[in-house]
Coordinates of C-alpha atoms and ligand atoms in Angstrom, one line a residue:
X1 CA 0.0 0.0 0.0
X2 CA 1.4 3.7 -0.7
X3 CA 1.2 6.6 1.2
X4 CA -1.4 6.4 3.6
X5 CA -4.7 8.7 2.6
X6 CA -6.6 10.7 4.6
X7 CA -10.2 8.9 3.1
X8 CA -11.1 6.8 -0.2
X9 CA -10.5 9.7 -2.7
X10 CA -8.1 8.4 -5.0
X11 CA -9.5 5.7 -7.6
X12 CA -6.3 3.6 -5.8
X13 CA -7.9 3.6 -2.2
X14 CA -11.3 3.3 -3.5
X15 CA -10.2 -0.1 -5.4
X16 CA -9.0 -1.1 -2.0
X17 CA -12.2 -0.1 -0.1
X18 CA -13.6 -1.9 -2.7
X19 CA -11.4 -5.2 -2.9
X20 CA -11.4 -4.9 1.2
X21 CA -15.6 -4.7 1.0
X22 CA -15.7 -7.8 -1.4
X23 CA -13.2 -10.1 1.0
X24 CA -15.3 -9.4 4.5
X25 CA -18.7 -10.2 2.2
X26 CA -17.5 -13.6 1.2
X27 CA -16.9 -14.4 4.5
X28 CA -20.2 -16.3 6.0
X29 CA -19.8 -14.4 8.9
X30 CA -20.0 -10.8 7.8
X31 CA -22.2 -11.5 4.1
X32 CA -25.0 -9.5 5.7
X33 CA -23.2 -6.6 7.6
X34 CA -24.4 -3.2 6.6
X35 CA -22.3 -2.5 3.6
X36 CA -21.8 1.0 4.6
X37 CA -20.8 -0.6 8.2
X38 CA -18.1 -2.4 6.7
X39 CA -17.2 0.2 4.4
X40 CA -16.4 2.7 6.9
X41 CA -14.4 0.4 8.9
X42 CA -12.4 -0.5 6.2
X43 CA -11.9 3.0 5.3
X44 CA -10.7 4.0 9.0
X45 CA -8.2 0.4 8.6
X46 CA -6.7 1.1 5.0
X47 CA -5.7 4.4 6.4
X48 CA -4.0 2.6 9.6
X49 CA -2.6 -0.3 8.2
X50 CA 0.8 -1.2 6.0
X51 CA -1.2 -3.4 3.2
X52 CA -4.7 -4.1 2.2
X53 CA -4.3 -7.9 4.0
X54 CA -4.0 -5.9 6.8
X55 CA -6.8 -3.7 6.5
X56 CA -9.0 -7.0 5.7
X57 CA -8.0 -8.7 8.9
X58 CA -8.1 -5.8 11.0
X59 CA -11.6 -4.9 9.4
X60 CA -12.6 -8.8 10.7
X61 CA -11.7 -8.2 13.9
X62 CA -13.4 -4.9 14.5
X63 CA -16.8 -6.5 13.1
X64 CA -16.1 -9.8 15.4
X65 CA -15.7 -7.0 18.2
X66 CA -18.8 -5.8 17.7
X67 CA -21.2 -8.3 16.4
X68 CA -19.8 -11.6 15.7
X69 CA -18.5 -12.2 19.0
X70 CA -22.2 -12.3 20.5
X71 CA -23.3 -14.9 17.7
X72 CA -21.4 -18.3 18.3
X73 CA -23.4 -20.8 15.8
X74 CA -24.8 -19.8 12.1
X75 CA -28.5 -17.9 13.1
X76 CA -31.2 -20.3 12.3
X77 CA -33.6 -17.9 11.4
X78 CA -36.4 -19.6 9.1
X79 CA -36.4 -22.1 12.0
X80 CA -36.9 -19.8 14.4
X81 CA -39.8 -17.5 12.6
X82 CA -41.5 -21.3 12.4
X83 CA -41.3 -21.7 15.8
X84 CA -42.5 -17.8 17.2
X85 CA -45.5 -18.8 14.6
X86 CA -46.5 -22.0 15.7
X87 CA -46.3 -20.6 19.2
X88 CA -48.1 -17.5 18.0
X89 CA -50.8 -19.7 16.3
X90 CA -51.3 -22.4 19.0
X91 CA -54.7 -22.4 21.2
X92 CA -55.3 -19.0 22.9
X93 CA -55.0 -20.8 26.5
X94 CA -51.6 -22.1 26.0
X95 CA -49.9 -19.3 23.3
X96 CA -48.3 -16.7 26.0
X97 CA -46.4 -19.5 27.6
X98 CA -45.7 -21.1 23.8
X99 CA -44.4 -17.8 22.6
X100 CA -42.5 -16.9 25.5
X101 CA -40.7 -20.5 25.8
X102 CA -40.4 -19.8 21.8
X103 CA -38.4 -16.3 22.5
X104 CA -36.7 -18.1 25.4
X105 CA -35.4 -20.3 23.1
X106 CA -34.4 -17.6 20.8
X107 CA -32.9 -15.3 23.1
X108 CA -30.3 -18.2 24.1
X109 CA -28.4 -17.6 20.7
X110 CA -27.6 -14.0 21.2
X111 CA -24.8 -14.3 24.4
X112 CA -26.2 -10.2 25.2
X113 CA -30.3 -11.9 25.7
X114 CA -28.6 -15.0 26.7
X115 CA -27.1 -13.5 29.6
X116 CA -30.5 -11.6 30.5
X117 CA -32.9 -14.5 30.6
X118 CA -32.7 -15.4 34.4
X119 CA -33.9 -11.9 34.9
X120 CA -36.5 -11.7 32.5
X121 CA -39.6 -12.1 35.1
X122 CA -38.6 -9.0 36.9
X123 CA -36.3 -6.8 34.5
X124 CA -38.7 -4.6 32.9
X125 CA -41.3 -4.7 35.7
X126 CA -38.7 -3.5 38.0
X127 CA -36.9 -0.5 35.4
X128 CA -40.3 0.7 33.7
X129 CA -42.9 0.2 36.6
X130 CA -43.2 3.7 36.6
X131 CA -43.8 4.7 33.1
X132 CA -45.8 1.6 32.5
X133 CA -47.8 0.9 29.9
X134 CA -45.0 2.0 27.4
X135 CA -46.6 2.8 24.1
X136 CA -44.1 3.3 21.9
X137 CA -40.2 2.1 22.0
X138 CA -36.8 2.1 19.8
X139 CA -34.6 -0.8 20.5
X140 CA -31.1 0.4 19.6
X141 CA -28.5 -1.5 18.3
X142 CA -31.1 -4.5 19.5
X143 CA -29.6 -7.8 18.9
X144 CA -32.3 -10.6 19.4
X145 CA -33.5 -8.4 22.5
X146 CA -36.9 -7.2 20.4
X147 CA -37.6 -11.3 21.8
X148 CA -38.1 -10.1 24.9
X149 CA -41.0 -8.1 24.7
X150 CA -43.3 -10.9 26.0
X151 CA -41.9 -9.5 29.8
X152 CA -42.8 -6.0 28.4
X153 CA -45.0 -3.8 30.4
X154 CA -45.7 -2.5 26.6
X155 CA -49.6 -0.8 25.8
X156 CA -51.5 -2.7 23.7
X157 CA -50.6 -2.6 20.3
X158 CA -47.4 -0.6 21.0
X159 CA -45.0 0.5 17.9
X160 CA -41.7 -1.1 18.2
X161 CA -38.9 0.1 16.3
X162 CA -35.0 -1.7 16.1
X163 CA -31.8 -1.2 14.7
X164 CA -28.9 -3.5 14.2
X165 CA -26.3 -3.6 11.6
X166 CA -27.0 -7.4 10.3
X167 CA -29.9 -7.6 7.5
X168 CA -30.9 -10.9 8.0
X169 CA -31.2 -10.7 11.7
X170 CA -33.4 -7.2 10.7
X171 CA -35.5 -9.3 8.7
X172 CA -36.0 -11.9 10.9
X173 CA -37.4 -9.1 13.4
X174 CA -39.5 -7.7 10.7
X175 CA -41.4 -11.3 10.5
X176 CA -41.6 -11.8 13.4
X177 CA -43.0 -8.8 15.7
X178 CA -46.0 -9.3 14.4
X179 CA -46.4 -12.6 16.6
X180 CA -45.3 -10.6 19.2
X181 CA -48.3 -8.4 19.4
X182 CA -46.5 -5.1 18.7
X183 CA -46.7 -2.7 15.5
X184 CA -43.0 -1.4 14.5
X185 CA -40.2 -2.2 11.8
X186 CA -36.6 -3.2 12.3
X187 CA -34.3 -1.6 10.2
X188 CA -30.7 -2.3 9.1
X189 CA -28.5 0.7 10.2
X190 CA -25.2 1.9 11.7
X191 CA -25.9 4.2 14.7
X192 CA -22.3 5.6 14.8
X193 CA -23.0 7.3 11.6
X194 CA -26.9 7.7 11.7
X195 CA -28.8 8.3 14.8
X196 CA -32.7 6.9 14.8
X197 CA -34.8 9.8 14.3
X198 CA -38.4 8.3 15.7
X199 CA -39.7 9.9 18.1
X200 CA -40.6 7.2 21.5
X201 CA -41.3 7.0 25.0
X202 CA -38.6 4.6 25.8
X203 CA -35.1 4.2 23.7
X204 CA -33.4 1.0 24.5
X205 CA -29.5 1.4 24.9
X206 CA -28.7 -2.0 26.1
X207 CA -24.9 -2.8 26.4
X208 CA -24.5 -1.3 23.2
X209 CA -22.6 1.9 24.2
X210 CA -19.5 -0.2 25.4
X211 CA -19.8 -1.8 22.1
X212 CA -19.9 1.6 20.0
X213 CA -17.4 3.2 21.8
X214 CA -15.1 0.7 20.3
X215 CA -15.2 2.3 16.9
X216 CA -15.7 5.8 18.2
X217 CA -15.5 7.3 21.4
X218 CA -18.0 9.9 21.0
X219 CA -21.1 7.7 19.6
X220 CA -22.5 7.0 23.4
X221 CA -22.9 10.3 24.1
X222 CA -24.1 11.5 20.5
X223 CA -26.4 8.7 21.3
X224 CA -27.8 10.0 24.8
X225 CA -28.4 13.6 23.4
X226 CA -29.5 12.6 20.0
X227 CA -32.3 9.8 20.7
X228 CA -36.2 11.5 20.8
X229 CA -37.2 9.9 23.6
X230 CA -38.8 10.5 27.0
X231 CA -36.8 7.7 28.5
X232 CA -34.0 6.3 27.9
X233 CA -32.8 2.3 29.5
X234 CA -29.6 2.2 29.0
X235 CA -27.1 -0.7 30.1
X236 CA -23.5 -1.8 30.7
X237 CA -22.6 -5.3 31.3
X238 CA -21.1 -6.6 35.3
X239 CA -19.4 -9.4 33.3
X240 CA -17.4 -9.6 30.3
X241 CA -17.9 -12.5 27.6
X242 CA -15.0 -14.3 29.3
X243 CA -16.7 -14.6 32.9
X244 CA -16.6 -12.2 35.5
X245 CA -14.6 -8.6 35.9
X246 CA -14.0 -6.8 39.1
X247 CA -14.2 -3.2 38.5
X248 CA -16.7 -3.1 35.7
X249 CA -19.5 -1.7 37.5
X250 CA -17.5 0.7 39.1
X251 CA -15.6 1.7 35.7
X252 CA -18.9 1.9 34.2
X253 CA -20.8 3.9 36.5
X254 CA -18.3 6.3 36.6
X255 CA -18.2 6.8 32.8
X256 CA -22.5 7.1 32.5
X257 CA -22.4 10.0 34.6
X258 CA -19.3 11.6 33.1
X259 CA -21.2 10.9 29.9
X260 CA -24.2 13.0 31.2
X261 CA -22.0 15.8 32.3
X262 CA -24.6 18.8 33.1
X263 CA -27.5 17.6 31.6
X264 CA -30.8 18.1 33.4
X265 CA -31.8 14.7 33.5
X266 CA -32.5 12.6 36.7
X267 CA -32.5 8.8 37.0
X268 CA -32.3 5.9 38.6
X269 CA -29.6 3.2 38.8
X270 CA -30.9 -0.9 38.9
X271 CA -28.2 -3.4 39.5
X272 CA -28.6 -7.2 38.2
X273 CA -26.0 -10.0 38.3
X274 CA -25.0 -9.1 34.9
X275 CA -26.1 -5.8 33.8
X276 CA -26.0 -2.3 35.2
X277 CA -29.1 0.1 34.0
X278 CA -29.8 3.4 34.2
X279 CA -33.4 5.0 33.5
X280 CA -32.8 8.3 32.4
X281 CA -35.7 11.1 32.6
X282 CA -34.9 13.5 29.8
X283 CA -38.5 14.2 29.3
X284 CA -39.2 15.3 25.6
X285 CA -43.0 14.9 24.7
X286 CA -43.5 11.6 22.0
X287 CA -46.5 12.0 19.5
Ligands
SAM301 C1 -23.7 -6.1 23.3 S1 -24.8 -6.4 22.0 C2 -26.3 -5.8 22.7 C3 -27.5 -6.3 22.1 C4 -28.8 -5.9 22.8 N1 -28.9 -4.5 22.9 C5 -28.9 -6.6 24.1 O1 -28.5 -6.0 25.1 O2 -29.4 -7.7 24.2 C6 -24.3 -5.2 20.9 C7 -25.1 -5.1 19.6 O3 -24.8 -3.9 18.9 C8 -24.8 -4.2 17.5 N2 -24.0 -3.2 16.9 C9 -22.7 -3.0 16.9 N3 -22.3 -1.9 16.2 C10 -23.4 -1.3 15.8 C11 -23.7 -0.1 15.1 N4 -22.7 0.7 14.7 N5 -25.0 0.2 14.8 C12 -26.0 -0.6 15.2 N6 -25.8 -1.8 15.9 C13 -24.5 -2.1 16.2 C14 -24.3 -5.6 17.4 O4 -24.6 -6.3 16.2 C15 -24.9 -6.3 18.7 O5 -26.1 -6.9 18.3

């Protein structure tokens, strides 16, 4: 690679972006990343890195930072969307236990939801009790979480709306909410770069600004001042992939209110085994 270049503007660099784009897509792992996703990753690596091998592994990693690791087997997701509608379609005085052992089921494939079941029975109740019913909700950066909104205190026929940078997983959501008894869309995006504009009552941030901050320091707090919503959940995790880490709640808690520096918001801290969450008042009027 030549002298490194300050973005793609050459019609050398962009042949790279472009050669680096087609290598991470062949890959099973990455084939339905957000092009754009990848794209800008690349970008960021072909500036940073001595050859365009480089820039394709480091690119890799990045993505396996923030997605891949979470996934550990292929998603089955046509099984899956069978399963949420059998549940969904079973006899009315058996389906809420069949769909929730259906998203149970789900949830286990995602290690973020997976780590989140045991709490599932009092999670929401215990964050949103106040604001309860919720009417309307963004899910960012979601995951399989969407799954969980059996345990919901959510209004009847609620709108819904996620975001996560994998397609497939987007449309899996798409076919499935429905079953889930909410109105709302999932949409493919990368919320470094572009912020969800709906306005909600509750925005979902769940252990995804740890995640972001990865690729850019700055996107958690972009995030927290950016997001229409009344409320904002937003979580960190207690324990890393790996097991267990001393410190991280600490480390964590410290770094949420540094992040809210003088904003005149109030909220409230929950602690669970796994997961530290903040609900944050900020109080702007959904539609
Ligand atoms: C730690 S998981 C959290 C998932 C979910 N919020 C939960 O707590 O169950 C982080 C999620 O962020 C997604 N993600 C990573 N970078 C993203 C980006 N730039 N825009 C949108 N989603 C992103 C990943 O695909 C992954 O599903």
């Amino acid at each position: 690679m030549g002298a490194p270049c300050g973005c793609p503007s050459s019609s050398a660099s962009q042949q790279q972006l472009n050669q680096l784009l087609e290598a991470v897509l062949a890959g099973s792992k990455y084939r339905h990343v957000d092009k754009d996703f990848i794209l800008s990753i690349g970008a960021s690596e072909l500036r940073k890195r001595r050859s365009l091998k480089e820039a394709i592994k480091a690119t890799r990693n990045k993505l396996h930072q923030v997605g891949g690791a979470y996934q550990q087997a292929v998603p089955q997701y046509a099984r899956w969307l069978d399963e949420l509608r059998q549940a969904a379609e079973s006899r009315s005085d058996e389906r809420d236990e069949l769909v929730r052992t259906a998203c149970r089921d789900i949830m286990r494939h995602h290690a973020s939801t997976r780590e989140r079941l045991p709490e599932l029975d009092r999670f929401y109740n215990t964050i949103l009790s106040d604001i309860a019913p919720v009417h309307s909700v963004i899910d960012v950066a979601c995951g399989l979480h969407p799954l969980a909104i059996p345990w919901m205190p959510l209004a009847a026929n609620a709108r819904y709306y996620a975001c996560d940078i994998y397609q497939d997983m987007m449309d899996f959501l798409n076919a499935g909410l429905p079953y889930l008894g909410v109105q709302g869309e999932a949409q493919v995006c990368d919320v470094i770069h572009a912020c969800p504009t709906q306005r909600v009552e509750v925005a979902f941030l769940l252990k995804a600004i740890p995640c972001l901050e990865q690729l850019d320091p700055l996107a958690g707090r972009r995030l927290l001042e950016t997001i229409h919503a009344d409320h904002l959940v937003v979580s960190f995790p207690v324990a890393s992939l790996g097991g267990r880490s001393k410190g991280m709640l600490m480390n964590y808690e410290s770094h949420f209110v540094d992040m809210l520096g003088d904003k005149p918001w109030s909220f409230e801290r929950f602690v669970f085994p796994t997961e530290l969450v903040f609900l944050v008042r900020k109080q702007e009027h959904s539609t």
